[in-house]
Structures are given as structure tokens and as C-alpha cells.
Amino acid sequence: YDLDVVGRPDTMTVLSALASVTTHLGLAGTLNATFHEPYELARQLATLDHLSGGRAAWNVVTSSDAFTGENFRRGGYLDHADRYARAEEVIRAAVAMWDSDGGGFEHPGAHVDIRGRFAVPRSPQRHPVILQAGDSDPGRELAAATADAIFSRHSRPEAARAFYADVKRRLARYGRGPDELKIIPATTFALGDTPDEATERAHHIRRQQVSPQTAILLLEQVWNRDLSAYDPDGPLPEVEPDVESPSIIQGRARMYSDPIATAADWRRRAGARNLSIRDLVIEVTGRQTFIGTPTQVADAVDDFVQSDAADGVILIPHLTPAGIDDFVDRVVPLLQERGAVRSGYETRTLREHLGLPPTNPAGRDRAGSAHA
């Protein structure tokens, strides 16, 4: 809430600039399928794929944000089920354009009904890599039908393995094999020369990430009340969440489907350990995954992948831009020694880097028919 200091520059402009100063890095743009049009998205991504020599990716997201919707022609926002239905049609339409090789295309559908001639020749990957992050049942189904990789939030081993098994199991109904969809969860880390030092550093990082203001704002999303008068270092509010009034974060979907049950759970946690509002929020929103010495973290990362919790990990640094340096300097060499991370690139495109098979339009068509 207090770190967004440079605004939100356009994704594709930034990635196009990065394409000219990098050689192997994948360039993934988070682009909204709820409001953007498929022709626009397909042309931008195909262009980025050309500029980068085949390193473009599209992180497909949907939006529940009515304020963002007001910036676009349609305005408002779609219901949850319609957001995924539209996202699938936008993806299908984009794939049809990429397969057309600069020729004619059409996609008749309830949300997307377009036809025309695509303006960009076939790009190096043919289909830029499609990432998707939905965790609900419709989101998992959409990923199984259309995505190349999932940007998962499941970073705890038990939950990650359950998610991995569930999504991989869904692929067969779309005629896809397990290697055609990579699951790559977001993970964090804290390193120290000793386990105690790493734990202390992890605690410090979380307190920096959850400021007093952030703690109150997150609590308001459950209580649906203005809690600005409460002390973030004091106890939870005695009042119950207001479930009758309109959402205090109007225009956005609620993060917690049952505020009363969530509040009761949080009261139990806070009471058992005498936690303040801020301490509680730190505990319930904590996502630190790998904490320890470099050797311990290397072991944990390797085991995480080898135990079918993921196909790889995406590191989310706690600082930008230098937050990943410690991991690169102290953990990556250990992973390279055991053959868990490449020491050099023998592949050219992002699709190849990820170990994805070449694009298969016939397979995509079968998947689309099965999902329909």
C-alpha cells in the first residue's frame, strides 16, 4: 500500500525494451483477459515473440475490479463464471490468430465473436507461452485445457503436492500429457549463515512487508468495517464482521468467502498466542517458503521439485531489484552442482527452456472441443 511509487507503466512497452538487452530471460506479461480484446493481445504478444527471438509469455488473468473496468468500453465487471468463460474464449481466439500465420481467422463465441486477417507472421514459438494462475475449480480446468504453465500460490509441500496431482490428473481429458503443463509456484526465501539467523531474518522481512497500515487494511477486508481507529499493535476488534452492508472494497471480489468463520478462526489464533492485529496478519498471510542456510534451502528446493510438489519454482524477492542476488550467489551454485539447475543454455526459446513440447494446433483443437 505504500510501495507503488512509480505508477503502473505499460507491460508490453517495458518487456519490449527488456528484449533488446537480454538473451535468454523469459518475458512474461500479465495481461487482463476480462477487458482487453484478443486481437490486440495476440498481436502484441506475437510482436514481442519476434523481438525477443521466442521468449514471450502471457500470464492470463481475469479481473473482479469494477474501477479498472470503468477505464474500458464495457465498464463494470463480469461475474466469476463469466470471467473464466471469457478468458477461455480470448485464449482460443489468440491461438487461432497465431495459427493463421498472418492469414484469415475466425472465432465465433458468446463473449468473443470476431473474424478477420491477422497482421503478424508466425513468431518463433508459434504460440507464446501461456501462463495461468486460477486456483478455483473453473480456474484449474481452464489451465488444464489451455495453459502451458501454472503460476501457483501453493508453496507449502503438502498443499503443493495435492494441487500438482489434481491439475495433472485433469490433463488427460483434454488429450494432453503431464509434460504439456508445468506447475511453477511462487516461493520466497530467507537465508542466513545459521538456521537461527535465517529465522530471525525471515521474521524481520515479514514485519517490513506488513506495515501497521497494511495490517489494518487487510483486517478491514474480513471485518468489512472502517477499522482505521484501531491500534495495529493492539487486540482484534470486539465487534463482529459486517456481512450485511455492501463490501467496503466496492468493485472487488471478497477475499474471504465466510468472514464470520474467518474472524472466529483468527480470534482463536490470536487468543492462543496473545497476538496483536499486526502479528496475526503476519501469521495468516505469511508465505515464506524456504528458510535456512544456503545448503538447507538448496536441499529444500530440490526436494520440493523431486517430490512432485512442482515442476520448478518462481522466486519472489522481498526487495526489488536486488532481492534475488543472495539466492543466485549462494544457492544456485549448490543446485547446479547437483544437476538441479542448468549451468548454461542449450535451448533457444522460452518454450524450450521450460521443457514444453512444440505447439500442437491439432491437440489444442481437441482440448478445446473437450472443454466445450
Short mmCIF file of C-alpha atoms in Angstrom, two decimals:
data_model
loop_
_atom_site.label_atom_id
_atom_site.label_comp_id
_atom_site.label_asym_id
_atom_site.label_seq_id
_atom_site.Cartn_x
_atom_site.Cartn_y
_atom_site.Cartn_z
CA TYR A 1 0.00 0.00 0.00
CA ASP A 2 2.95 2.35 0.29
CA LEU A 3 5.44 0.97 -2.25
CA ASP A 4 3.73 1.68 -5.58
CA VAL A 5 5.90 4.72 -6.22
CA VAL A 6 6.31 4.67 -10.00
CA GLY A 7 2.74 4.03 -11.07
CA ARG A 8 1.94 1.13 -13.41
CA PRO A 9 3.86 1.52 -16.70
CA ASP A 10 2.58 -0.45 -19.69
CA THR A 11 3.70 -4.08 -19.53
CA MET A 12 4.39 -4.65 -23.21
CA THR A 13 6.45 -1.47 -23.60
CA VAL A 14 8.69 -2.47 -20.69
CA LEU A 15 9.10 -6.05 -21.94
CA SER A 16 9.93 -4.86 -25.46
CA ALA A 17 12.73 -2.75 -24.00
CA LEU A 18 13.98 -5.72 -21.96
CA ALA A 19 14.01 -7.89 -25.08
CA SER A 20 16.82 -5.77 -26.53
CA VAL A 21 19.13 -6.13 -23.52
CA THR A 22 18.58 -9.81 -22.61
CA THR A 23 19.31 -13.08 -24.40
CA HIS A 24 17.68 -15.98 -22.54
CA LEU A 25 15.31 -14.44 -20.00
CA GLY A 26 11.63 -15.26 -20.44
CA LEU A 27 9.49 -12.14 -20.82
CA ALA A 28 6.04 -12.72 -19.31
CA GLY A 29 3.39 -10.03 -19.38
CA THR A 30 0.42 -10.12 -17.01
CA LEU A 31 -2.41 -9.07 -19.32
CA ASN A 32 -6.09 -8.99 -18.44
CA ALA A 33 -8.50 -11.12 -20.48
CA THR A 34 -11.58 -9.52 -18.91
CA PHE A 35 -11.21 -6.11 -20.53
CA HIS A 36 -8.59 -6.40 -23.30
CA GLU A 37 -9.51 -7.60 -26.77
CA PRO A 38 -7.96 -10.80 -28.20
CA TYR A 39 -6.74 -9.24 -31.47
CA GLU A 40 -4.85 -6.59 -29.55
CA LEU A 41 -3.35 -9.13 -27.13
CA ALA A 42 -2.40 -11.65 -29.84
CA ARG A 43 -0.67 -9.00 -31.96
CA GLN A 44 1.29 -7.55 -29.03
CA LEU A 45 2.47 -10.95 -27.83
CA ALA A 46 3.39 -12.20 -31.29
CA THR A 47 5.39 -9.00 -31.83
CA LEU A 48 7.20 -9.46 -28.52
CA ASP A 49 7.96 -13.05 -29.51
CA HIS A 50 9.62 -11.78 -32.71
CA LEU A 51 11.55 -9.02 -30.91
CA SER A 52 12.86 -11.43 -28.28
CA GLY A 53 13.65 -14.37 -30.53
CA GLY A 54 10.96 -16.57 -28.98
CA ARG A 55 10.89 -15.61 -25.30
CA ALA A 56 7.39 -14.14 -24.91
CA ALA A 57 4.81 -15.37 -22.42
CA TRP A 58 1.33 -14.26 -21.45
CA ASN A 59 0.19 -14.54 -17.83
CA VAL A 60 -3.58 -14.64 -18.34
CA VAL A 61 -5.54 -13.00 -15.53
CA THR A 62 -9.18 -12.07 -15.02
CA SER A 63 -10.45 -9.08 -13.09
CA SER A 64 -13.07 -8.52 -10.43
CA ASP A 65 -12.21 -4.85 -10.24
CA ALA A 66 -15.02 -2.54 -11.36
CA PHE A 67 -12.76 0.50 -11.06
CA THR A 68 -10.42 -0.94 -13.68
CA GLY A 69 -13.43 -1.84 -15.79
CA GLU A 70 -14.51 1.79 -15.90
CA ASN A 71 -11.37 2.52 -17.94
CA PHE A 72 -12.65 0.32 -20.75
CA ARG A 73 -15.54 0.44 -23.15
CA ARG A 74 -17.62 -2.24 -21.47
CA GLY A 75 -17.12 -0.97 -17.92
CA GLY A 76 -18.21 -2.79 -14.80
CA TYR A 77 -17.05 -6.33 -14.19
CA LEU A 78 -18.13 -9.84 -15.07
CA ASP A 79 -19.45 -12.49 -12.70
CA HIS A 80 -16.90 -15.08 -11.61
CA ALA A 81 -18.10 -17.82 -14.00
CA ASP A 82 -18.29 -15.41 -16.93
CA ARG A 83 -14.76 -14.15 -16.31
CA TYR A 84 -13.33 -17.63 -16.90
CA ALA A 85 -15.62 -18.27 -19.86
CA ARG A 86 -14.45 -15.04 -21.49
CA ALA A 87 -10.80 -15.79 -20.65
CA GLU A 88 -11.02 -19.15 -22.41
CA GLU A 89 -12.54 -17.56 -25.50
CA VAL A 90 -9.88 -14.85 -25.56
CA ILE A 91 -7.15 -17.50 -25.37
CA ARG A 92 -8.82 -19.62 -28.09
CA ALA A 93 -9.15 -16.59 -30.34
CA ALA A 94 -5.49 -15.64 -29.81
CA VAL A 95 -4.35 -19.19 -30.62
CA ALA A 96 -6.45 -19.13 -33.80
CA MET A 97 -4.67 -15.95 -34.87
CA TRP A 98 -1.20 -17.32 -34.08
CA ASP A 99 -2.02 -20.48 -36.06
CA SER A 100 -3.24 -18.45 -39.04
CA ASP A 101 0.34 -17.37 -39.91
CA GLY A 102 -0.72 -13.90 -40.86
CA GLY A 103 -3.83 -15.18 -42.65
CA GLY A 104 -7.55 -15.32 -42.07
CA PHE A 105 -9.06 -16.37 -38.76
CA GLU A 106 -12.41 -16.52 -37.01
CA HIS A 107 -13.69 -17.22 -33.54
CA PRO A 108 -17.46 -17.29 -33.06
CA GLY A 109 -18.44 -17.31 -29.41
CA ALA A 110 -20.68 -15.84 -26.73
CA HIS A 111 -18.01 -13.48 -25.38
CA VAL A 112 -15.71 -13.17 -28.40
CA ASP A 113 -17.19 -13.16 -31.89
CA ILE A 114 -14.54 -11.97 -34.33
CA ARG A 115 -13.12 -12.76 -37.75
CA GLY A 116 -10.54 -11.11 -39.93
CA ARG A 117 -6.94 -11.31 -41.04
CA PHE A 118 -4.08 -11.44 -38.55
CA ALA A 119 -1.40 -8.83 -39.17
CA VAL A 120 1.70 -10.61 -37.75
CA PRO A 121 3.61 -13.51 -39.38
CA ARG A 122 4.16 -16.68 -37.40
CA SER A 123 6.51 -15.99 -34.48
CA PRO A 124 9.42 -18.15 -33.27
CA GLN A 125 7.37 -20.05 -30.68
CA ARG A 126 4.22 -20.05 -32.82
CA HIS A 127 2.25 -19.73 -29.59
CA PRO A 128 3.85 -17.55 -26.89
CA VAL A 129 3.88 -19.48 -23.62
CA ILE A 130 0.54 -19.17 -21.80
CA LEU A 131 0.66 -18.91 -18.01
CA GLN A 132 -2.42 -19.03 -15.83
CA ALA A 133 -2.96 -18.66 -12.09
CA GLY A 134 -6.57 -19.57 -11.28
CA ASP A 135 -6.94 -21.78 -8.22
CA SER A 136 -10.71 -22.36 -8.17
CA ASP A 137 -12.13 -25.45 -9.87
CA PRO A 138 -13.00 -23.50 -13.05
CA GLY A 139 -9.54 -21.94 -12.96
CA ARG A 140 -7.83 -25.32 -12.71
CA GLU A 141 -9.99 -26.63 -15.54
CA LEU A 142 -9.13 -23.66 -17.73
CA ALA A 143 -5.43 -24.22 -17.08
CA ALA A 144 -5.69 -27.92 -17.90
CA ALA A 145 -7.41 -27.08 -21.18
CA THR A 146 -5.39 -24.09 -22.36
CA ALA A 147 -2.27 -23.21 -20.36
CA ASP A 148 1.38 -24.17 -20.78
CA ALA A 149 2.27 -23.39 -17.16
CA ILE A 150 0.51 -22.52 -13.91
CA PHE A 151 1.75 -19.73 -11.67
CA SER A 152 0.57 -21.42 -8.46
CA ARG A 153 0.21 -19.96 -4.96
CA HIS A 154 0.68 -23.39 -3.31
CA SER A 155 4.17 -23.22 -1.85
CA ARG A 156 3.73 -25.46 1.21
CA PRO A 157 4.78 -29.05 0.32
CA GLU A 158 1.59 -30.89 1.30
CA ALA A 159 -0.78 -28.41 -0.36
CA ALA A 160 1.53 -28.11 -3.37
CA ARG A 161 1.59 -31.87 -3.94
CA ALA A 162 -2.22 -32.06 -3.73
CA PHE A 163 -2.58 -29.21 -6.24
CA TYR A 164 0.04 -30.76 -8.54
CA ALA A 165 -1.69 -34.16 -8.57
CA ASP A 166 -5.14 -32.64 -9.10
CA VAL A 167 -4.21 -30.46 -12.07
CA LYS A 168 -2.01 -33.07 -13.76
CA ARG A 169 -4.87 -35.56 -13.46
CA ARG A 170 -7.18 -33.21 -15.38
CA LEU A 171 -4.93 -33.09 -18.47
CA ALA A 172 -5.92 -36.48 -19.87
CA ARG A 173 -9.49 -35.41 -20.58
CA TYR A 174 -8.11 -32.80 -22.97
CA GLY A 175 -5.77 -35.21 -24.73
CA ARG A 176 -2.72 -33.71 -23.05
CA GLY A 177 0.21 -35.39 -21.31
CA PRO A 178 1.72 -34.41 -17.93
CA ASP A 179 4.70 -32.67 -19.56
CA GLU A 180 2.43 -30.33 -21.53
CA LEU A 181 1.61 -28.26 -18.44
CA LYS A 182 4.28 -27.08 -15.99
CA ILE A 183 3.32 -26.13 -12.43
CA ILE A 184 5.59 -23.41 -11.05
CA PRO A 185 4.52 -21.95 -7.69
CA ALA A 186 5.54 -18.60 -6.29
CA THR A 187 8.06 -19.11 -3.49
CA THR A 188 10.03 -16.90 -1.14
CA PHE A 189 13.26 -17.41 0.79
CA ALA A 190 15.32 -16.09 3.68
CA LEU A 191 18.98 -17.03 4.00
CA GLY A 192 21.35 -16.97 6.98
CA ASP A 193 24.73 -18.36 7.94
CA THR A 194 22.92 -20.38 10.63
CA PRO A 195 19.32 -21.61 10.89
CA ASP A 196 18.63 -19.16 13.73
CA GLU A 197 19.96 -16.24 11.71
CA ALA A 198 17.74 -17.24 8.76
CA THR A 199 14.69 -17.46 11.02
CA GLU A 200 15.40 -14.04 12.50
CA ARG A 201 15.85 -12.58 9.03
CA ALA A 202 12.57 -14.13 7.86
CA HIS A 203 10.76 -12.56 10.82
CA HIS A 204 12.30 -9.16 10.06
CA ILE A 205 11.28 -9.38 6.39
CA ARG A 206 7.65 -10.15 7.25
CA ARG A 207 7.39 -7.23 9.67
CA GLN A 208 8.76 -4.94 6.98
CA GLN A 209 6.23 -6.28 4.47
CA VAL A 210 3.22 -5.91 6.77
CA SER A 211 3.27 -2.31 7.91
CA PRO A 212 0.75 -1.12 10.53
CA GLN A 213 -1.33 0.43 7.74
CA THR A 214 -1.26 -2.76 5.69
CA ALA A 215 -2.36 -4.84 8.70
CA ILE A 216 -5.44 -2.66 9.26
CA LEU A 217 -6.36 -2.63 5.56
CA LEU A 218 -6.16 -6.42 5.35
CA LEU A 219 -8.26 -6.77 8.51
CA GLU A 220 -10.90 -4.47 7.00
CA GLN A 221 -11.32 -6.91 4.11
CA VAL A 222 -12.61 -9.50 6.59
CA TRP A 223 -14.49 -7.24 9.00
CA ASN A 224 -15.99 -5.10 6.22
CA ARG A 225 -15.75 -2.09 8.53
CA ASP A 226 -13.63 1.03 8.80
CA LEU A 227 -11.02 -0.04 11.37
CA SER A 228 -8.67 2.91 10.98
CA ALA A 229 -9.22 3.91 14.63
CA TYR A 230 -7.85 0.59 15.91
CA ASP A 231 -4.29 0.15 17.09
CA PRO A 232 -2.48 -2.36 14.83
CA ASP A 233 -0.38 -3.36 17.84
CA GLY A 234 -3.50 -3.94 19.93
CA PRO A 235 -6.08 -6.75 20.06
CA LEU A 236 -8.63 -7.70 17.41
CA PRO A 237 -11.88 -5.70 17.31
CA GLU A 238 -14.60 -6.93 19.66
CA VAL A 239 -17.27 -6.28 17.04
CA GLU A 240 -18.11 -8.96 14.50
CA PRO A 241 -17.66 -8.60 10.71
CA ASP A 242 -20.46 -6.71 8.96
CA VAL A 243 -21.84 -9.14 6.39
CA GLU A 244 -24.98 -7.16 5.60
CA SER A 245 -23.50 -3.93 4.25
CA PRO A 246 -22.02 -3.54 0.76
CA SER A 247 -18.37 -4.51 0.53
CA ILE A 248 -16.01 -1.89 1.94
CA ILE A 249 -13.79 -2.63 -1.06
CA GLN A 250 -16.54 -1.95 -3.60
CA GLY A 251 -15.93 -3.19 -7.09
CA ARG A 252 -13.70 -6.07 -5.97
CA ALA A 253 -14.46 -9.66 -5.06
CA ARG A 254 -14.23 -10.55 -1.38
CA MET A 255 -11.01 -12.34 -0.48
CA TYR A 256 -12.74 -14.44 2.20
CA SER A 257 -15.97 -16.22 1.36
CA ASP A 258 -17.08 -16.64 5.01
CA PRO A 259 -16.00 -13.60 7.06
CA ILE A 260 -17.68 -14.82 10.26
CA ALA A 261 -15.85 -18.16 10.19
CA THR A 262 -12.59 -16.43 9.25
CA ALA A 263 -12.92 -13.96 12.11
CA ALA A 264 -13.64 -16.79 14.57
CA ASP A 265 -10.54 -18.68 13.40
CA TRP A 266 -8.41 -15.56 13.69
CA ARG A 267 -9.73 -14.90 17.22
CA ARG A 268 -8.72 -18.41 18.26
CA ARG A 269 -5.23 -17.95 16.84
CA ALA A 270 -4.78 -14.52 18.40
CA GLY A 271 -6.09 -15.67 21.78
CA ALA A 272 -3.91 -18.76 21.91
CA ARG A 273 -0.71 -16.76 21.41
CA ASN A 274 -1.76 -13.26 22.52
CA LEU A 275 -1.20 -11.86 19.03
CA SER A 276 -1.80 -8.24 18.09
CA ILE A 277 -3.62 -7.32 14.88
CA ARG A 278 -0.33 -6.87 13.06
CA ASP A 279 1.20 -10.08 14.42
CA LEU A 280 -1.91 -12.02 13.44
CA VAL A 281 -1.96 -10.65 9.90
CA ILE A 282 1.71 -11.54 9.55
CA GLU A 283 0.89 -15.10 10.60
CA VAL A 284 -2.19 -15.67 8.42
CA THR A 285 -0.71 -14.07 5.31
CA GLY A 286 2.82 -15.42 5.66
CA ARG A 287 4.11 -17.14 2.54
CA GLN A 288 7.78 -17.64 3.30
CA THR A 289 8.73 -20.96 1.80
CA PHE A 290 12.44 -21.70 2.10
CA ILE A 291 14.19 -20.54 5.27
CA GLY A 292 17.66 -21.68 6.34
CA THR A 293 21.31 -21.81 5.38
CA PRO A 294 22.15 -21.97 1.65
CA THR A 295 22.64 -25.73 1.90
CA GLN A 296 19.34 -26.22 3.71
CA VAL A 297 17.48 -24.09 1.17
CA ALA A 298 19.10 -25.92 -1.77
CA ASP A 299 18.05 -29.24 -0.24
CA ALA A 300 14.50 -27.98 0.34
CA VAL A 301 14.10 -26.58 -3.19
CA ASP A 302 15.41 -29.80 -4.75
CA ASP A 303 13.15 -31.97 -2.59
CA PHE A 304 10.17 -29.73 -3.37
CA VAL A 305 10.52 -30.44 -7.09
CA GLN A 306 11.61 -34.08 -6.83
CA SER A 307 8.62 -34.93 -4.59
CA ASP A 308 6.10 -33.79 -7.24
CA ALA A 309 5.13 -30.59 -5.48
CA ALA A 310 6.12 -28.60 -8.58
CA ASP A 311 7.99 -28.69 -11.88
CA GLY A 312 10.09 -25.71 -10.78
CA VAL A 313 9.75 -22.58 -8.67
CA ILE A 314 9.36 -18.88 -9.26
CA LEU A 315 11.28 -16.84 -6.71
CA ILE A 316 9.51 -13.77 -5.36
CA PRO A 317 12.16 -11.48 -3.84
CA HIS A 318 11.31 -9.33 -0.84
CA LEU A 319 13.28 -6.43 -2.35
CA THR A 320 13.38 -5.10 -5.90
CA PRO A 321 15.62 -5.20 -7.84
CA ALA A 322 18.38 -6.76 -5.70
CA GLY A 323 16.36 -9.18 -3.58
CA ILE A 324 17.27 -12.28 -5.58
CA ASP A 325 21.04 -11.70 -5.51
CA ASP A 326 21.70 -13.76 -2.36
CA PHE A 327 19.89 -16.75 -3.81
CA VAL A 328 21.78 -16.51 -7.10
CA ASP A 329 25.15 -16.18 -5.37
CA ARG A 330 24.72 -18.70 -2.55
CA VAL A 331 22.04 -21.25 -3.52
CA VAL A 332 22.13 -21.56 -7.31
CA PRO A 333 25.73 -22.90 -7.39
CA LEU A 334 24.70 -25.66 -4.96
CA LEU A 335 21.73 -26.57 -7.15
CA GLN A 336 23.97 -26.57 -10.22
CA GLU A 337 26.42 -28.92 -8.53
CA ARG A 338 23.67 -31.49 -8.05
CA GLY A 339 22.32 -31.02 -11.58
CA ALA A 340 19.05 -29.47 -10.45
CA VAL A 341 19.63 -26.15 -12.27
CA ARG A 342 21.25 -25.71 -15.69
CA SER A 343 24.77 -24.27 -15.84
CA GLY A 344 24.29 -23.00 -19.39
CA TYR A 345 21.59 -22.75 -22.05
CA GLU A 346 21.36 -25.34 -24.80
CA THR A 347 17.87 -24.22 -25.81
CA ARG A 348 16.74 -21.08 -27.61
CA THR A 349 13.09 -20.26 -26.84
CA LEU A 350 11.25 -19.92 -23.56
CA ARG A 351 9.07 -22.88 -24.52
CA GLU A 352 12.23 -24.96 -24.89
CA HIS A 353 13.75 -23.59 -21.67
CA LEU A 354 10.68 -24.82 -19.78
CA GLY A 355 10.83 -28.27 -21.34
CA LEU A 356 7.48 -27.81 -23.09
CA PRO A 357 6.77 -29.77 -26.28
CA PRO A 358 6.38 -27.87 -29.56
CA THR A 359 2.96 -26.33 -30.10
CA ASN A 360 0.36 -28.70 -31.46
CA PRO A 361 -2.63 -26.95 -33.07
CA ALA A 362 -4.49 -30.25 -33.51
CA GLY A 363 -4.03 -31.02 -29.82
CA ARG A 364 -5.27 -27.56 -28.85
CA ASP A 365 -8.34 -28.11 -31.04
CA ARG A 366 -9.08 -31.43 -29.30
CA ALA A 367 -8.64 -29.78 -25.91
CA GLY A 368 -10.99 -27.00 -26.92
CA SER A 369 -13.64 -29.43 -28.10
CA ALA A 370 -13.36 -31.46 -24.89
CA HIS A 371 -13.65 -28.39 -22.69
CA ALA A 372 -16.65 -27.11 -24.65
#
